[in-house]
Short mmCIF file of C-alpha atoms in Angstrom, two decimals:
data_model
loop_
_atom_site.label_atom_id
_atom_site.label_comp_id
_atom_site.label_asym_id
_atom_site.label_seq_id
_atom_site.Cartn_x
_atom_site.Cartn_y
_atom_site.Cartn_z
CA MET A 1 102.12 89.65 125.71
CA MET A 2 105.10 92.00 125.83
CA PRO A 3 105.03 94.21 128.95
CA LYS A 4 105.36 97.92 128.16
CA ILE A 5 107.53 98.55 131.22
CA LEU A 6 109.74 95.83 132.63
CA VAL A 7 112.48 95.93 135.27
CA THR A 8 113.95 92.49 135.71
CA ALA A 9 116.99 90.54 136.85
CA ASP A 10 116.53 88.15 133.92
CA PRO A 11 118.31 88.58 130.57
CA LEU A 12 116.54 90.88 128.10
CA ASP A 13 115.63 89.99 124.52
CA PRO A 14 116.09 93.00 122.19
CA PRO A 15 115.03 91.24 118.96
CA ALA A 16 111.76 90.22 120.65
CA LEU A 17 110.90 93.87 121.34
CA VAL A 18 111.53 94.81 117.72
CA ALA A 19 109.49 91.81 116.59
CA ALA A 20 106.61 92.83 118.87
CA LEU A 21 106.34 96.28 117.23
CA THR A 22 107.01 95.31 113.61
CA GLY A 23 104.11 94.59 111.26
CA THR A 24 101.53 94.84 114.02
CA ASP A 25 99.64 98.09 113.27
CA PRO A 26 98.66 99.02 109.69
CA ASP A 27 99.04 102.72 110.51
CA ASP A 28 102.70 102.34 111.49
CA GLY A 29 105.37 103.25 108.98
CA ALA A 30 108.28 103.20 111.43
CA VAL A 31 109.75 101.22 114.28
CA ALA A 32 112.88 102.47 116.04
CA SER A 33 114.84 100.79 118.79
CA PHE A 34 117.84 101.27 121.03
CA VAL A 35 119.83 98.67 122.94
CA GLY A 36 122.28 99.60 125.69
CA GLN A 37 124.71 96.89 126.67
CA VAL A 38 127.65 96.34 129.00
CA ARG A 39 130.82 97.66 127.38
CA ALA A 40 134.21 96.20 128.22
CA GLU A 41 136.45 98.42 130.31
CA PRO A 42 139.76 97.74 132.06
CA GLY A 43 139.24 95.48 135.06
CA LEU A 44 135.46 95.14 134.69
CA GLN A 45 134.27 91.65 135.54
CA THR A 46 130.57 92.36 136.02
CA LEU A 47 128.36 95.44 136.01
CA GLU A 48 125.70 95.64 138.70
CA LEU A 49 122.54 97.70 138.45
CA GLU A 50 120.89 98.68 141.72
CA HIS A 51 117.47 100.31 141.63
CA TYR A 52 114.59 101.43 143.83
CA PRO A 53 111.79 98.91 143.25
CA GLY A 54 108.43 100.48 142.60
CA VAL A 55 109.78 103.98 142.07
CA THR A 56 111.78 102.81 139.07
CA GLU A 57 108.76 101.36 137.31
CA THR A 58 106.73 104.50 137.97
CA ALA A 59 109.50 106.74 136.66
CA LEU A 60 109.81 104.69 133.47
CA ALA A 61 106.02 104.64 132.99
CA GLU A 62 105.88 108.43 133.33
CA LEU A 63 108.65 108.91 130.75
CA ARG A 64 106.82 106.50 128.45
CA GLU A 65 103.53 108.41 128.80
CA LEU A 66 105.32 111.67 128.05
CA ALA A 67 106.82 110.18 124.89
CA MET A 68 103.53 108.59 123.79
CA SER A 69 101.70 111.91 123.96
CA ARG A 70 104.46 114.18 122.65
CA TRP A 71 105.21 112.11 119.52
CA SER A 72 101.81 110.44 118.96
CA LEU A 73 103.38 107.01 119.12
CA SER A 74 101.46 103.82 118.46
CA GLN A 75 103.48 101.85 120.97
CA ALA A 76 106.50 102.28 123.21
CA ILE A 77 108.31 99.66 125.28
CA ILE A 78 111.04 100.07 127.91
CA HIS A 79 112.77 97.03 129.40
CA HIS A 80 115.62 97.53 131.89
CA ARG A 81 117.71 94.91 133.58
CA VAL A 82 118.94 95.02 137.19
CA GLY A 83 121.42 92.96 139.16
CA ARG A 84 124.74 91.69 137.83
CA MET A 85 125.56 91.29 134.17
CA ALA A 86 128.60 90.49 132.04
CA VAL A 87 130.20 92.34 129.12
CA GLY A 88 127.93 92.22 126.07
CA GLU A 89 124.75 91.63 128.02
CA THR A 90 121.82 93.97 127.46
CA ILE A 91 121.18 96.62 130.13
CA VAL A 92 118.23 98.36 128.50
CA VAL A 93 116.04 98.14 125.41
CA VAL A 94 113.77 100.94 124.22
CA ALA A 95 111.51 100.57 121.17
CA ALA A 96 108.80 102.76 119.65
CA SER A 97 106.46 102.58 116.68
CA ALA A 98 104.72 105.45 114.93
CA PRO A 99 103.17 106.45 111.62
CA HIS A 100 106.28 108.43 110.65
CA ARG A 101 110.00 107.90 111.14
CA ARG A 102 110.95 111.14 112.86
CA ALA A 103 108.51 110.46 115.72
CA ALA A 104 109.83 106.94 116.32
CA LEU A 105 113.50 107.97 116.14
CA GLU A 106 113.14 111.04 118.34
CA ALA A 107 111.04 109.23 120.93
CA VAL A 108 113.66 106.51 121.30
CA GLY A 109 116.40 109.12 121.69
CA PHE A 110 114.30 110.96 124.26
CA LEU A 111 113.54 107.84 126.27
CA ILE A 112 117.12 106.64 126.51
CA ASP A 113 118.47 110.11 127.31
CA ARG A 114 115.89 110.79 129.99
CA LEU A 115 115.83 107.41 131.68
CA LYS A 116 119.57 107.66 132.31
CA THR A 117 119.06 110.58 134.65
CA GLU A 118 115.39 110.36 135.73
CA ALA A 119 114.90 106.77 136.88
CA PRO A 120 116.52 105.53 140.12
CA PHE A 121 119.16 103.17 138.79
CA TRP A 122 122.77 103.08 139.94
CA LYS A 123 125.62 101.27 138.22
CA ARG A 124 128.43 99.57 140.10
CA VAL A 125 131.53 98.07 138.47
CA HIS A 126 132.91 94.89 140.00
CA THR A 127 136.60 94.16 139.41
CA ALA A 128 139.01 91.55 140.75
CA GLY A 129 140.07 94.04 143.42
CA GLY A 130 136.66 95.21 144.63
CA SER A 131 133.96 97.49 143.28
CA HIS A 132 133.20 101.14 142.60
CA TRP A 133 130.08 103.12 141.81
CA VAL A 134 129.83 104.68 138.39
CA THR A 135 129.64 108.47 138.62
CA ALA A 136 127.12 110.44 136.59
CA ARG A 137 128.47 111.85 133.35
CA ASP A 138 128.07 115.51 132.51
CA SER A 139 127.18 114.55 128.94
CA ASP A 140 124.26 112.44 130.19
CA ALA A 141 122.99 115.30 132.32
CA ALA A 142 123.27 117.64 129.32
CA ALA A 143 121.38 115.23 127.04
CA SER A 144 118.61 114.90 129.60
CA GLN A 145 118.44 118.66 130.11
CA TYR A 146 118.16 119.15 126.34
CA TRP A 147 114.80 117.34 126.34
CA ARG A 148 113.64 119.16 129.47
CA ASP A 149 114.29 122.46 127.68
CA GLN A 150 112.58 121.27 124.50
CA ILE A 151 109.45 120.34 126.39
CA ALA A 152 109.49 123.53 128.43
CA GLN A 153 109.67 125.55 125.20
CA GLU A 154 106.69 123.73 123.73
CA ASP A 155 104.65 124.17 126.88
CA ALA A 156 105.49 127.88 127.04
CA MET B 1 108.13 113.25 164.36
CA HIS B 2 109.57 109.96 163.13
CA VAL B 3 111.00 109.40 159.66
CA HIS B 4 112.50 106.34 158.05
CA ILE B 5 115.63 107.08 156.02
CA ARG B 6 117.44 105.02 153.38
CA TYR B 7 120.72 105.85 151.71
CA MET B 8 121.05 104.55 148.18
CA ALA B 9 124.09 103.27 146.27
CA ALA B 10 127.28 105.30 146.90
CA LEU B 11 125.61 107.24 149.75
CA ARG B 12 125.01 103.97 151.60
CA ASP B 13 128.73 103.20 151.43
CA ARG B 14 129.67 106.73 152.40
CA LEU B 15 127.33 107.06 155.38
CA GLY B 16 128.01 103.55 156.60
CA GLU B 17 124.41 102.46 156.99
CA GLY B 18 121.61 101.39 154.72
CA GLU B 19 118.58 102.57 156.66
CA THR B 20 117.57 104.07 159.96
CA THR B 21 114.50 105.37 161.76
CA LEU B 22 114.94 108.70 163.54
CA ASP B 23 112.99 110.68 166.08
CA LEU B 24 113.41 114.27 164.95
CA PRO B 25 113.42 117.46 167.04
CA PRO B 26 110.68 120.04 166.31
CA ASP B 27 113.01 122.38 164.38
CA VAL B 28 113.37 119.79 161.58
CA SER B 29 110.59 120.58 159.13
CA ASP B 30 111.90 119.80 155.64
CA SER B 31 114.60 117.92 153.74
CA GLU B 32 117.22 120.65 154.22
CA THR B 33 116.80 121.06 157.99
CA LEU B 34 116.88 117.26 158.20
CA ILE B 35 120.24 117.21 156.41
CA ALA B 36 121.59 119.84 158.84
CA HIS B 37 120.35 117.72 161.73
CA LEU B 38 122.01 114.60 160.35
CA THR B 39 125.26 116.48 159.74
CA ALA B 40 125.38 117.56 163.40
CA SER B 41 125.87 113.95 164.46
CA ASP B 42 127.79 112.70 161.39
CA ALA B 43 129.89 115.15 159.38
CA ALA B 44 129.69 112.80 156.36
CA ALA B 45 125.98 113.68 156.04
CA ALA B 46 127.00 117.11 154.73
CA ALA B 47 127.34 115.34 151.37
CA LEU B 48 123.53 115.09 151.27
CA ALA B 49 123.26 118.86 150.91
CA ALA B 50 124.84 118.82 147.42
CA PRO B 51 122.24 119.91 144.86
CA GLU B 52 122.75 116.78 142.74
CA ILE B 53 121.52 114.55 145.60
CA ARG B 54 117.93 113.49 144.80
CA LEU B 55 115.21 112.70 147.30
CA ILE B 56 112.55 110.00 147.14
CA ARG B 57 109.72 110.62 149.61
CA ASN B 58 107.07 107.94 150.14
CA ASP B 59 107.98 106.29 146.83
CA ARG B 60 107.84 109.51 144.78
CA ILE B 61 110.80 111.41 143.42
CA VAL B 62 110.36 114.91 144.86
CA THR B 63 112.11 118.22 144.37
CA ARG B 64 114.12 119.69 147.24
CA PRO B 65 113.47 121.35 149.56
CA SER B 66 110.60 119.02 150.38
CA ALA B 67 108.40 119.42 153.47
CA LEU B 68 108.34 116.39 155.78
CA GLU B 69 105.55 114.75 157.74
CA ASP B 70 105.48 112.22 160.53
CA GLY B 71 105.94 108.70 159.22
CA ASP B 72 107.64 109.73 155.96
CA ARG B 73 109.82 107.17 154.25
CA LEU B 74 112.79 109.00 152.71
CA ALA B 75 115.58 107.85 150.42
CA PHE B 76 118.61 109.98 149.64
CA CYS B 77 119.93 109.20 146.16
CA PRO B 78 123.18 109.94 144.34
CA PRO B 79 122.65 111.02 140.71
CA PHE B 80 120.98 108.25 138.74
CA THR B 81 123.22 106.29 136.35
CA GLY B 82 120.91 103.88 134.56
CA GLY B 83 120.55 102.98 130.91
CA MET C 1 126.62 85.65 107.95
CA MET C 2 124.47 88.80 107.77
CA PRO C 3 125.20 90.83 104.60
CA LYS C 4 126.02 94.47 105.30
CA ILE C 5 124.12 95.66 102.24
CA LEU C 6 121.19 93.70 100.87
CA VAL C 7 118.61 94.57 98.22
CA THR C 8 116.18 91.73 97.84
CA ALA C 9 112.67 90.76 96.73
CA ASP C 10 112.40 88.40 99.71
CA PRO C 11 110.84 89.43 103.05
CA LEU C 12 113.22 91.15 105.48
CA ASP C 13 113.84 90.09 109.07
CA PRO C 14 114.32 93.16 111.34
CA PRO C 15 114.81 91.23 114.60
CA ALA C 16 117.60 89.23 112.95
CA LEU C 17 119.53 92.43 112.19
CA VAL C 18 119.22 93.60 115.79
CA ALA C 19 120.27 90.16 116.98
CA ALA C 20 123.31 90.22 114.68
CA LEU C 21 124.62 93.44 116.26
CA THR C 22 123.69 92.81 119.89
CA GLY C 23 126.26 91.30 122.26
CA THR C 24 128.78 90.69 119.51
CA ASP C 25 131.56 93.24 120.18
CA PRO C 26 132.79 93.90 123.74
CA ASP C 27 133.54 97.53 122.85
CA ASP C 28 129.93 98.25 121.87
CA GLY C 29 127.67 99.96 124.35
CA ALA C 30 124.88 100.75 121.91
CA VAL C 31 122.85 99.24 119.08
CA ALA C 32 120.24 101.35 117.30
CA SER C 33 117.85 100.28 114.57
CA PHE C 34 115.14 101.58 112.32
CA VAL C 35 112.46 99.67 110.45
CA GLY C 36 110.40 101.24 107.67
CA GLN C 37 107.25 99.37 106.75
CA VAL C 38 104.27 99.69 104.40
CA ARG C 39 101.66 101.94 105.99
CA ALA C 40 97.99 101.55 105.17
CA GLU C 41 96.55 104.29 103.01
CA PRO C 42 93.20 104.63 101.26
CA GLY C 43 92.99 102.24 98.31
CA LEU C 44 96.49 100.79 98.72
CA GLN C 45 96.56 97.08 97.94
CA THR C 46 100.30 96.62 97.45
CA LEU C 47 103.33 98.88 97.42
CA GLU C 48 105.93 98.21 94.74
CA LEU C 49 109.56 99.24 94.96
CA GLU C 50 111.43 99.60 91.68
CA HIS C 51 115.18 100.11 91.77
CA TYR C 52 118.26 100.26 89.54
CA PRO C 53 120.15 97.02 90.20
CA GLY C 54 123.85 97.53 90.80
CA VAL C 55 123.62 101.27 91.27
CA THR C 56 121.35 100.83 94.29
CA GLU C 57 123.79 98.58 96.09
CA THR C 58 126.68 100.95 95.37
CA ALA C 59 124.71 103.96 96.62
CA LEU C 60 123.81 102.15 99.86
CA ALA C 61 127.40 100.99 100.35
CA GLU C 62 128.67 104.55 99.94
CA LEU C 63 126.19 105.90 102.49
CA ARG C 64 127.21 103.10 104.84
CA GLU C 65 130.92 103.92 104.47
CA LEU C 66 130.21 107.58 105.13
CA ALA C 67 128.32 106.70 108.33
CA MET C 68 130.99 104.20 109.46
CA SER C 69 133.73 106.80 109.25
CA ARG C 70 131.80 109.83 110.50
CA TRP C 71 130.46 108.16 113.64
CA SER C 72 133.19 105.55 114.26
CA LEU C 73 130.66 102.74 114.16
CA SER C 74 131.53 99.14 114.88
CA GLN C 75 129.01 97.81 112.41
CA ALA C 76 126.25 99.08 110.15
CA ILE C 77 123.73 97.08 108.14
CA ILE C 78 121.24 98.25 105.49
CA HIS C 79 118.67 95.84 104.06
CA HIS C 80 116.11 97.13 101.55
CA ARG C 81 113.31 95.23 99.92
CA VAL C 82 112.18 95.62 96.29
CA GLY C 83 109.18 94.34 94.36
CA ARG C 84 105.65 94.19 95.69
CA MET C 85 104.74 94.13 99.36
CA ALA C 86 101.59 94.33 101.49
CA VAL C 87 100.64 96.63 104.37
CA GLY C 88 102.78 95.92 107.44
CA GLU C 89 105.63 94.33 105.50
CA THR C 90 109.13 95.70 106.03
CA ILE C 91 110.53 97.97 103.31
CA VAL C 92 113.87 98.77 104.90
CA VAL C 93 115.91 97.96 108.01
CA VAL C 94 118.92 99.98 109.16
CA ALA C 95 120.96 99.01 112.21
CA ALA C 96 124.22 100.32 113.68
CA SER C 97 126.39 99.51 116.68
CA ALA C 98 128.93 101.76 118.37
CA PRO C 99 130.72 102.31 121.67
CA HIS C 100 128.36 105.17 122.58
CA ARG C 101 124.66 105.76 122.08
CA ARG C 102 124.72 109.10 120.31
CA ALA C 103 126.82 107.65 117.47
CA ALA C 104 124.50 104.68 116.94
CA LEU C 105 121.31 106.77 117.08
CA GLU C 106 122.58 109.55 114.83
CA ALA C 107 124.03 107.13 112.28
CA VAL C 108 120.71 105.31 111.95
CA GLY C 109 118.88 108.63 111.50
CA PHE C 110 121.43 109.70 108.90
CA LEU C 111 121.21 106.45 106.96
CA ILE C 112 117.42 106.37 106.73
CA ASP C 113 117.19 110.08 105.85
CA ARG C 114 119.85 109.89 103.17
CA LEU C 115 118.88 106.60 101.55
CA LYS C 116 115.40 107.96 100.89
CA THR C 117 116.77 110.54 98.49
CA GLU C 118 120.19 109.18 97.45
CA ALA C 119 119.58 105.59 96.37
CA PRO C 120 117.66 104.82 93.15
CA PHE C 121 114.43 103.41 94.53
CA TRP C 122 110.96 104.38 93.36
CA LYS C 123 107.70 103.56 95.10
CA ARG C 124 104.49 102.75 93.23
CA VAL C 125 101.10 102.29 94.88
CA HIS C 126 98.82 99.65 93.40
CA THR C 127 95.09 100.09 93.99
CA ALA C 128 92.01 98.30 92.71
CA GLY C 129 91.75 100.94 89.98
CA GLY C 130 95.35 100.98 88.75
CA SER C 131 98.61 102.37 90.08
CA HIS C 132 100.43 105.63 90.67
CA TRP C 133 104.01 106.60 91.42
CA VAL C 134 104.73 108.08 94.83
CA THR C 135 106.05 111.63 94.50
CA ALA C 136 109.04 112.80 96.51
CA ARG C 137 108.17 114.63 99.72
CA ASP C 138 109.67 118.01 100.47
CA SER C 139 110.22 116.91 104.07
CA ASP C 140 112.36 113.98 102.89
CA ALA C 141 114.44 116.27 100.70
CA ALA C 142 114.87 118.65 103.64
CA ALA C 143 115.96 115.85 105.99
CA SER C 144 118.50 114.64 103.46
CA GLN C 145 119.79 118.16 102.86
CA TYR C 146 120.21 118.63 106.63
CA TRP C 147 122.86 115.90 106.68
CA ARG C 148 124.52 117.22 103.52
CA ASP C 149 124.89 120.61 105.24
CA GLN C 150 126.17 119.01 108.44
CA ILE C 151 128.88 117.14 106.58
CA ALA C 152 129.81 120.18 104.49
CA GLN C 153 130.24 122.21 107.69
CA GLU C 154 132.53 119.62 109.20
CA ASP C 155 134.63 119.36 106.07
CA ALA C 156 134.94 123.15 105.85
CA MET D 1 128.06 109.16 68.85
CA HIS D 2 125.69 106.49 70.12
CA VAL D 3 124.12 106.45 73.59
CA HIS D 4 121.77 104.02 75.25
CA ILE D 5 118.99 105.70 77.23
CA ARG D 6 116.63 104.35 79.87
CA TYR D 7 113.75 106.15 81.53
CA MET D 8 113.04 105.09 85.08
CA ALA D 9 109.76 104.83 87.00
CA ALA D 10 107.33 107.71 86.31
CA LEU D 11 109.51 108.99 83.45
CA ARG D 12 109.10 105.67 81.68
CA ASP D 13 105.32 106.04 81.82
CA ARG D 14 105.48 109.67 80.77
CA LEU D 15 107.83 109.22 77.81
CA GLY D 16 106.12 106.05 76.66
CA GLU D 17 109.22 103.92 76.30
CA GLY D 18 111.55 102.10 78.60
CA GLU D 19 114.80 102.28 76.64
CA THR D 20 116.23 103.35 73.34
CA THR D 21 119.55 103.63 71.55
CA LEU D 22 120.18 106.88 69.70
CA ASP D 23 122.65 108.15 67.14
CA LEU D 24 123.33 111.72 68.21
CA PRO D 25 124.28 114.71 66.04
CA PRO D 26 127.67 116.35 66.75
CA ASP D 27 126.17 119.32 68.63
CA VAL D 28 125.02 117.02 71.45
CA SER D 29 127.89 116.97 73.93
CA ASP D 30 126.38 116.71 77.39
CA SER D 31 123.24 115.79 79.31
CA GLU D 32 121.59 119.16 78.77
CA THR D 33 122.11 119.35 75.00
CA LEU D 34 120.89 115.74 74.86
CA ILE D 35 117.66 116.75 76.64
CA ALA D 36 117.18 119.61 74.14
CA HIS D 37 117.73 117.16 71.28
CA LEU D 38 115.19 114.69 72.73
CA THR D 39 112.66 117.48 73.26
CA ALA D 40 112.88 118.47 69.58
CA SER D 41 111.34 115.14 68.57
CA ASP D 42 109.11 114.61 71.65
CA ALA D 43 107.85 117.61 73.59
CA ALA D 44 107.32 115.38 76.65
CA ALA D 45 111.11 115.10 76.98
CA ALA D 46 111.17 118.71 78.23
CA ALA D 47 110.30 117.20 81.61
CA LEU D 48 113.86 115.82 81.75
CA ALA D 49 115.26 119.36 82.05
CA ALA D 50 113.73 119.85 85.53
CA PRO D 51 116.54 120.16 88.07
CA GLU D 52 115.13 117.37 90.26
CA ILE D 53 115.61 114.82 87.46
CA ARG D 54 118.71 112.74 88.31
CA LEU D 55 121.07 111.10 85.84
CA ILE D 56 122.80 107.74 86.09
CA ARG D 57 125.67 107.42 83.62
CA ASN D 58 127.39 104.07 83.16
CA ASP D 59 126.01 102.84 86.49
CA ARG D 60 127.12 105.89 88.47
CA ILE D 61 124.87 108.63 89.77
CA VAL D 62 126.35 111.81 88.27
CA THR D 63 125.68 115.50 88.67
CA ARG D 64 124.22 117.46 85.78
CA PRO D 65 125.34 118.79 83.44
CA SER D 66 127.38 115.69 82.68
CA ALA D 67 129.61 115.34 79.62
CA LEU D 68 128.76 112.40 77.37
CA GLU D 69 130.92 109.93 75.46
CA ASP D 70 130.25 107.46 72.71
CA GLY D 71 128.74 104.27 74.09
CA ASP D 72 127.41 105.82 77.30
CA ARG D 73 124.55 104.07 79.06
CA LEU D 74 122.28 106.74 80.52
CA ALA D 75 119.26 106.53 82.80
CA PHE D 76 117.01 109.50 83.54
CA CYS D 77 115.51 109.23 87.01
CA PRO D 78 112.64 110.94 88.81
CA PRO D 79 113.47 111.89 92.40
CA PHE D 80 114.22 108.79 94.45
CA THR D 81 111.52 107.66 96.87
CA GLY D 82 113.00 104.71 98.72
CA GLY D 83 113.06 103.82 102.37
#
């Protein structure tokens, strides 16, 4: 059984998430997914993800519930890795299934945009000479705010 | 009152300690007066006042200013950078 | 070797496409995918996809090239099934990898929206009582036109 | 000139034939005059004039009106419904 929310130090398996949502519900016409993975950058040897156990899982579950209700999804899965990982390894996988494509695609975009700024994860880059914390990007904050505004408009 | 404080990620490096338990004077009533109190003994704590610093209180992400109660477990967080 | 464009009467393998793009290029931070599958509807026994061999593949390849250049993708794959298929079976899989997430997500949305109206496929529903052709949906035409307008604006 | 014509999907059912080769009179010079010519012998062919009907000419999707040449292979297509 594929857990809906998973925060783990073990390697993630993106194809397994897609497999879990594909061909499983006769009312689904669409399955969308997103994989975030460690990108090479000068000096990077490993990327480390710190988090706040317990709070992280709750934050992801709340984002998932919001997506499930807003887009009438059939299923949604969020798996996020923590600890150290190498270039090319998967940091996060988000997948959603729905009757129609726009719901599945938008929900996946929403989940990845929001979890970047609303779940307590912190990235640290380890190099040969030491390590540094990754600073938040303005573009990530803007993407997250976009969804906050969208939802506020609908609730208004 | 007593509160337990953690500093997460870059804040832990900056403030030089991971966690601490403090006995607070009566004029500390919420997150912002707590930050002022911390800054009085360590100027580096002024960084906590920046609006982008998030607060986790008793395992819930809360908005600032947040009222405090005796026994609270607090975590000051730099902006999240997951995904 | 995973073909970039595939039109086939054999079952598709969505997880294999995601696997092919994940962890393969150190400059990639993002892999997005979309799966379209046969949705149950009253009376539907099988869904049949007719196409125009040769022209279909060219149309898909042109859409792929457009997406590759517009979003600076690392890779993009489009697999589409033809012939008869049952509820839950995969009709189409689109996957794209890129340095950044917005490129991968938008490119996948573009490809699925555009291929619905710009590649010569026709759906037919077979029921116990006969069959009928699926008529084009206004919402699909609108989604396709959205991208046409976007590209026209950028070229202007 | 001679052209080879195919009707795809729902148009094939509607026009009652899958493909045909025609010898065209000299006043037929493009897709639209061809449709008028076809309609003269089969009223059902008027459906081809609808703007949503697409044309594939010699294995390329072309915009209408499209000029025709001797030996062209044409396919009239209802709106595409893939994906």
